[in-house]
Amino acid sequence: MDHEFWHTRWEKKEIGFHEGTVNRYLHVHWSELADHSTDAVLVPLCGKAKDMWWLHDRGHPVIGVELSDVACKDFFEEAHAKASVHPGQPFTTFRHDNLELWCGDFFQLVPEDLKHVRLVYDRAALIALPPGMRTDYVEHMTAVLPEQVSILLVTLDYQNDEMKGPPFNVSDLEVDELYGRDWDIEHVVTNTLAKDHPFAKRKGLSGATESVFKLKRREGTE
């Protein structure tokens, strides 16, 4: 999955991975993670997720990182919000109030970019990546985030032969394998999607599960 894959998907509006509403797990579990703070939030591989407006409306400075400029433009246009655009390398920044979308390659982030971030919301990043890229993603995330940081992670699992991602299936065991070295993992909830659930039905799945995790970085792993 190279950059061209994602640019093509957005240009052709082949974005079945876009949820279109605020995620239900964000509603329910965010306060457990944020503890009523208004700390800065990173949303990796954010697309045009409405979740970012939800976080912004609760007082959080938000940095979304997204490869596609189509997604970045659509995000603000669909909300009828004006954004100032600041071209640069390696990111072009779209800014509205304290909500910023950084258009560019997530793997170009450096620790200085995120030194003020204390929270991460990942509903669509880990499951957007094929197996061969997930270890690189987690290692880079761990390398660029400051020590005092927590993640709300939402994953999706289904039978591997029933669908070609994205979104890809990520098991609870794989989450443990990817994050277990540097992060304390709390498995919050797993919900089963029935065969007649709209997503499962649309994708022809016999069933699927969604899991929610709270991850807290262990001290000394920066």
mmCIF file of C-alpha atoms in Angstrom:
data_model
loop_
_atom_site.group_PDB
_atom_site.id
_atom_site.type_symbol
_atom_site.label_atom_id
_atom_site.label_comp_id
_atom_site.label_asym_id
_atom_site.label_seq_id
_atom_site.Cartn_x
_atom_site.Cartn_y
_atom_site.Cartn_z
ATOM 1 C CA MET A 1 0.000 0.000 0.000
ATOM 2 C CA ASP A 2 1.911 3.012 -1.261
ATOM 3 C CA HIS A 3 0.875 6.647 -1.223
ATOM 4 C CA GLU A 4 -0.762 6.347 -4.635
ATOM 5 C CA PHE A 5 -3.210 3.759 -3.309
ATOM 6 C CA TRP A 6 -4.636 6.203 -0.777
ATOM 7 C CA HIS A 7 -4.603 9.188 -3.117
ATOM 8 C CA THR A 8 -6.578 7.150 -5.667
ATOM 9 C CA ARG A 9 -9.109 5.969 -3.101
ATOM 10 C CA TRP A 10 -9.848 9.528 -2.002
ATOM 11 C CA GLU A 11 -9.918 10.944 -5.517
ATOM 12 C CA LYS A 12 -12.397 8.254 -6.598
ATOM 13 C CA LYS A 13 -14.399 8.607 -3.356
ATOM 14 C CA GLU A 14 -13.834 4.924 -2.618
ATOM 15 C CA ILE A 15 -13.931 5.604 1.101
ATOM 16 C CA GLY A 16 -16.095 2.895 2.609
ATOM 17 C CA PHE A 17 -13.776 3.087 5.615
ATOM 18 C CA HIS A 18 -15.083 6.598 6.395
ATOM 19 C CA GLU A 19 -17.572 6.306 9.260
ATOM 20 C CA GLY A 20 -19.489 9.536 8.622
ATOM 21 C CA THR A 21 -20.640 9.952 12.226
ATOM 22 C CA VAL A 22 -18.941 10.397 15.584
ATOM 23 C CA ASN A 23 -17.749 6.987 16.755
ATOM 24 C CA ARG A 24 -19.867 5.486 19.534
ATOM 25 C CA TYR A 25 -16.834 4.254 21.472
ATOM 26 C CA LEU A 26 -15.381 7.757 21.491
ATOM 27 C CA HIS A 27 -18.611 9.010 23.069
ATOM 28 C CA VAL A 28 -18.593 6.359 25.767
ATOM 29 C CA HIS A 29 -14.933 5.897 26.652
ATOM 30 C CA TRP A 30 -13.109 9.160 25.961
ATOM 31 C CA SER A 31 -13.723 10.670 29.392
ATOM 32 C CA GLU A 32 -12.138 7.575 30.973
ATOM 33 C CA LEU A 33 -8.948 8.297 29.062
ATOM 34 C CA ALA A 34 -8.887 12.098 29.109
ATOM 35 C CA ASP A 35 -10.163 12.454 32.693
ATOM 36 C CA HIS A 36 -11.868 15.756 31.827
ATOM 37 C CA SER A 37 -8.594 17.325 30.659
ATOM 38 C CA THR A 38 -8.263 19.479 27.553
ATOM 39 C CA ASP A 39 -4.853 18.127 26.576
ATOM 40 C CA ALA A 40 -3.710 18.071 22.962
ATOM 41 C CA VAL A 41 -4.847 15.054 20.926
ATOM 42 C CA LEU A 42 -3.153 13.334 17.981
ATOM 43 C CA VAL A 43 -5.433 11.590 15.470
ATOM 44 C CA PRO A 44 -3.191 9.570 13.105
ATOM 45 C CA LEU A 45 -4.349 8.699 9.578
ATOM 46 C CA CYS A 46 -7.427 10.756 10.352
ATOM 47 C CA GLY A 47 -9.149 11.048 6.976
ATOM 48 C CA LYS A 48 -12.060 13.449 7.390
ATOM 49 C CA ALA A 49 -13.384 11.875 10.587
ATOM 50 C CA LYS A 50 -16.083 13.878 12.344
ATOM 51 C CA ASP A 51 -14.567 12.632 15.599
ATOM 52 C CA MET A 52 -12.065 15.483 15.368
ATOM 53 C CA TRP A 53 -14.818 18.103 15.577
ATOM 54 C CA TRP A 54 -16.199 16.265 18.621
ATOM 55 C CA LEU A 55 -12.805 16.445 20.321
ATOM 56 C CA HIS A 56 -12.362 20.078 19.289
ATOM 57 C CA ASP A 57 -15.783 21.009 20.703
ATOM 58 C CA ARG A 58 -14.674 19.611 24.055
ATOM 59 C CA GLY A 59 -11.736 21.984 24.205
ATOM 60 C CA HIS A 60 -8.937 19.758 22.956
ATOM 61 C CA PRO A 61 -6.300 21.124 20.583
ATOM 62 C CA VAL A 62 -6.325 18.516 17.805
ATOM 63 C CA ILE A 63 -3.653 17.453 15.320
ATOM 64 C CA GLY A 64 -4.908 15.136 12.612
ATOM 65 C CA VAL A 65 -2.338 13.618 10.264
ATOM 66 C CA GLU A 66 -3.597 12.652 6.819
ATOM 67 C CA LEU A 67 -1.890 11.843 3.533
ATOM 68 C CA SER A 68 -4.688 12.993 1.205
ATOM 69 C CA ASP A 69 -5.245 16.675 0.553
ATOM 70 C CA VAL A 70 -8.704 15.746 -0.760
ATOM 71 C CA ALA A 71 -9.618 14.420 2.692
ATOM 72 C CA CYS A 72 -8.211 17.527 4.392
ATOM 73 C CA LYS A 73 -10.156 19.909 2.148
ATOM 74 C CA ASP A 74 -13.361 17.878 2.420
ATOM 75 C CA PHE A 75 -13.115 17.824 6.211
ATOM 76 C CA PHE A 76 -13.428 21.598 6.501
ATOM 77 C CA GLU A 77 -15.731 22.142 3.519
ATOM 78 C CA GLU A 78 -18.291 19.615 4.757
ATOM 79 C CA ALA A 79 -18.377 21.383 8.130
ATOM 80 C CA HIS A 80 -18.652 24.800 6.412
ATOM 81 C CA ALA A 81 -15.549 25.847 8.329
ATOM 82 C CA LYS A 82 -12.822 28.044 6.879
ATOM 83 C CA ALA A 83 -9.262 26.848 7.305
ATOM 84 C CA SER A 84 -6.043 28.738 6.701
ATOM 85 C CA VAL A 85 -3.588 26.743 4.610
ATOM 86 C CA HIS A 86 0.135 26.838 5.338
ATOM 87 C CA PRO A 87 2.257 25.019 2.734
ATOM 88 C CA GLY A 88 5.429 23.455 4.002
ATOM 89 C CA GLN A 89 7.650 20.386 4.121
ATOM 90 C CA PRO A 90 7.053 17.647 5.036
ATOM 91 C CA PHE A 91 3.510 18.801 5.897
ATOM 92 C CA THR A 92 1.034 21.334 4.594
ATOM 93 C CA THR A 93 -1.062 22.501 7.544
ATOM 94 C CA PHE A 94 -4.791 23.251 7.410
ATOM 95 C CA ARG A 95 -5.769 25.230 10.503
ATOM 96 C CA HIS A 96 -9.090 26.268 12.025
ATOM 97 C CA ASP A 97 -8.976 27.573 15.575
ATOM 98 C CA ASN A 98 -6.980 24.982 17.532
ATOM 99 C CA LEU A 99 -7.784 22.133 15.121
ATOM 100 C CA GLU A 100 -5.058 21.340 12.598
ATOM 101 C CA LEU A 101 -4.794 18.793 9.822
ATOM 102 C CA TRP A 102 -1.252 18.026 8.783
ATOM 103 C CA CYS A 103 -1.302 16.828 5.204
ATOM 104 C CA GLY A 104 1.609 14.486 4.561
ATOM 105 C CA ASP A 105 3.231 11.192 5.481
ATOM 106 C CA PHE A 106 2.696 10.097 9.094
ATOM 107 C CA PHE A 107 6.166 8.526 9.064
ATOM 108 C CA GLN A 108 7.705 11.989 8.613
ATOM 109 C CA LEU A 109 6.620 13.084 12.089
ATOM 110 C CA VAL A 110 9.423 13.803 14.554
ATOM 111 C CA PRO A 111 9.291 14.077 18.374
ATOM 112 C CA GLU A 112 9.443 17.891 18.270
ATOM 113 C CA ASP A 113 6.126 17.929 16.364
ATOM 114 C CA LEU A 114 4.250 16.136 19.143
ATOM 115 C CA LYS A 115 5.993 17.219 22.333
ATOM 116 C CA HIS A 116 2.783 18.842 23.631
ATOM 117 C CA VAL A 117 0.499 15.867 22.812
ATOM 118 C CA ARG A 118 -0.800 13.843 25.764
ATOM 119 C CA LEU A 119 -3.647 11.887 24.155
ATOM 120 C CA VAL A 120 -4.064 9.830 20.977
ATOM 121 C CA TYR A 121 -7.262 8.648 19.332
ATOM 122 C CA ASP A 122 -6.829 5.757 16.875
ATOM 123 C CA ARG A 123 -10.014 4.417 15.361
ATOM 124 C CA ALA A 124 -8.894 4.096 11.776
ATOM 125 C CA ALA A 125 -5.089 4.074 11.643
ATOM 126 C CA LEU A 126 -3.955 0.656 12.853
ATOM 127 C CA ILE A 127 -6.775 -1.121 11.009
ATOM 128 C CA ALA A 128 -6.006 0.858 7.837
ATOM 129 C CA LEU A 129 -2.595 -0.787 7.543
ATOM 130 C CA PRO A 130 -1.788 -4.264 6.194
ATOM 131 C CA PRO A 131 0.100 -6.635 8.508
ATOM 132 C CA GLY A 132 3.542 -5.759 7.127
ATOM 133 C CA MET A 133 3.171 -2.073 8.037
ATOM 134 C CA ARG A 134 1.680 -2.325 11.526
ATOM 135 C CA THR A 135 4.920 -2.958 13.378
ATOM 136 C CA ASP A 136 6.535 0.049 11.662
ATOM 137 C CA TYR A 137 3.512 2.169 12.557
ATOM 138 C CA VAL A 138 3.586 1.239 16.247
ATOM 139 C CA GLU A 139 7.354 1.632 16.479
ATOM 140 C CA HIS A 140 7.184 5.080 14.888
ATOM 141 C CA MET A 141 4.295 6.107 17.125
ATOM 142 C CA THR A 142 6.278 5.050 20.188
ATOM 143 C CA ALA A 143 9.377 6.871 18.937
ATOM 144 C CA VAL A 144 7.731 10.248 18.280
ATOM 145 C CA LEU A 145 5.282 10.517 21.178
ATOM 146 C CA PRO A 146 6.328 11.948 24.546
ATOM 147 C CA GLU A 147 6.464 9.687 27.576
ATOM 148 C CA GLN A 148 3.325 10.941 29.303
ATOM 149 C CA VAL A 149 0.723 9.889 26.757
ATOM 150 C CA SER A 150 -2.330 7.613 26.528
ATOM 151 C CA ILE A 151 -4.132 6.105 23.543
ATOM 152 C CA LEU A 152 -7.753 5.166 22.924
ATOM 153 C CA LEU A 153 -7.546 2.400 20.309
ATOM 154 C CA VAL A 154 -10.481 0.866 18.435
ATOM 155 C CA THR A 155 -9.918 -2.286 16.380
ATOM 156 C CA LEU A 156 -11.921 -4.553 14.108
ATOM 157 C CA ASP A 157 -11.558 -8.313 13.730
ATOM 158 C CA TYR A 158 -13.176 -10.712 11.253
ATOM 159 C CA GLN A 159 -12.328 -13.912 9.426
ATOM 160 C CA ASN A 160 -9.272 -13.183 7.333
ATOM 161 C CA ASP A 161 -10.566 -14.792 4.135
ATOM 162 C CA GLU A 162 -13.902 -12.975 4.090
ATOM 163 C CA MET A 163 -12.792 -9.484 3.140
ATOM 164 C CA LYS A 164 -9.890 -7.639 1.616
ATOM 165 C CA GLY A 165 -9.098 -4.505 3.627
ATOM 166 C CA PRO A 166 -8.908 -1.716 4.403
ATOM 167 C CA PRO A 167 -10.192 -1.823 7.053
ATOM 168 C CA PHE A 168 -8.060 -4.834 7.946
ATOM 169 C CA ASN A 169 -8.719 -7.308 10.728
ATOM 170 C CA VAL A 170 -6.584 -6.857 13.826
ATOM 171 C CA SER A 171 -7.004 -9.389 16.621
ATOM 172 C CA ASP A 172 -6.773 -8.668 20.338
ATOM 173 C CA LEU A 173 -3.711 -10.913 20.437
ATOM 174 C CA GLU A 174 -2.004 -8.808 17.773
ATOM 175 C CA VAL A 175 -2.644 -5.653 19.795
ATOM 176 C CA ASP A 176 -0.854 -7.306 22.717
ATOM 177 C CA GLU A 177 2.039 -8.316 20.461
ATOM 178 C CA LEU A 178 2.384 -4.880 18.874
ATOM 179 C CA TYR A 179 2.066 -2.725 21.988
ATOM 180 C CA GLY A 180 2.963 -5.041 24.862
ATOM 181 C CA ARG A 181 6.646 -4.144 25.051
ATOM 182 C CA ASP A 182 6.251 -0.411 25.680
ATOM 183 C CA TRP A 183 2.622 0.119 26.682
ATOM 184 C CA ASP A 184 0.310 -0.988 29.469
ATOM 185 C CA ILE A 185 -2.815 -2.338 27.780
ATOM 186 C CA GLU A 186 -6.322 -2.276 29.248
ATOM 187 C CA HIS A 187 -8.864 -4.200 27.180
ATOM 188 C CA VAL A 188 -11.996 -2.144 27.789
ATOM 189 C CA VAL A 189 -14.683 -3.921 25.788
ATOM 190 C CA THR A 190 -15.345 -6.216 22.831
ATOM 191 C CA ASN A 191 -18.624 -6.041 20.929
ATOM 192 C CA THR A 192 -19.818 -8.608 18.411
ATOM 193 C CA LEU A 193 -21.245 -7.329 15.140
ATOM 194 C CA ALA A 194 -24.023 -9.649 14.059
ATOM 195 C CA LYS A 195 -24.283 -10.974 10.528
ATOM 196 C CA ASP A 196 -27.067 -8.476 9.797
ATOM 197 C CA HIS A 197 -25.091 -5.484 11.132
ATOM 198 C CA PRO A 198 -24.893 -2.875 8.310
ATOM 199 C CA PHE A 199 -21.097 -3.075 8.037
ATOM 200 C CA ALA A 200 -20.952 -6.880 8.166
ATOM 201 C CA LYS A 201 -23.825 -7.164 5.713
ATOM 202 C CA ARG A 202 -22.306 -4.668 3.279
ATOM 203 C CA LYS A 203 -18.956 -6.459 3.311
ATOM 204 C CA GLY A 204 -20.410 -9.969 3.228
ATOM 205 C CA LEU A 205 -18.981 -10.949 6.609
ATOM 206 C CA SER A 206 -20.323 -13.826 8.638
ATOM 207 C CA GLY A 207 -19.664 -11.640 11.679
ATOM 208 C CA ALA A 208 -17.047 -9.381 13.204
ATOM 209 C CA THR A 209 -15.946 -7.929 16.525
ATOM 210 C CA GLU A 210 -14.892 -4.446 17.569
ATOM 211 C CA SER A 211 -12.547 -4.035 20.522
ATOM 212 C CA VAL A 212 -11.612 -0.937 22.524
ATOM 213 C CA PHE A 213 -8.321 -0.545 24.377
ATOM 214 C CA LYS A 214 -6.808 2.085 26.618
ATOM 215 C CA LEU A 215 -3.024 2.172 26.307
ATOM 216 C CA LYS A 216 -0.736 3.995 28.689
ATOM 217 C CA ARG A 217 2.911 4.391 27.909
ATOM 218 C CA ARG A 218 5.270 2.885 30.451
ATOM 219 C CA GLU A 219 7.795 5.216 32.021
ATOM 220 C CA GLY A 220 11.268 5.018 30.550
ATOM 221 C CA THR A 221 10.170 3.942 27.037
ATOM 222 C CA GLU A 222 10.545 7.320 25.303
#
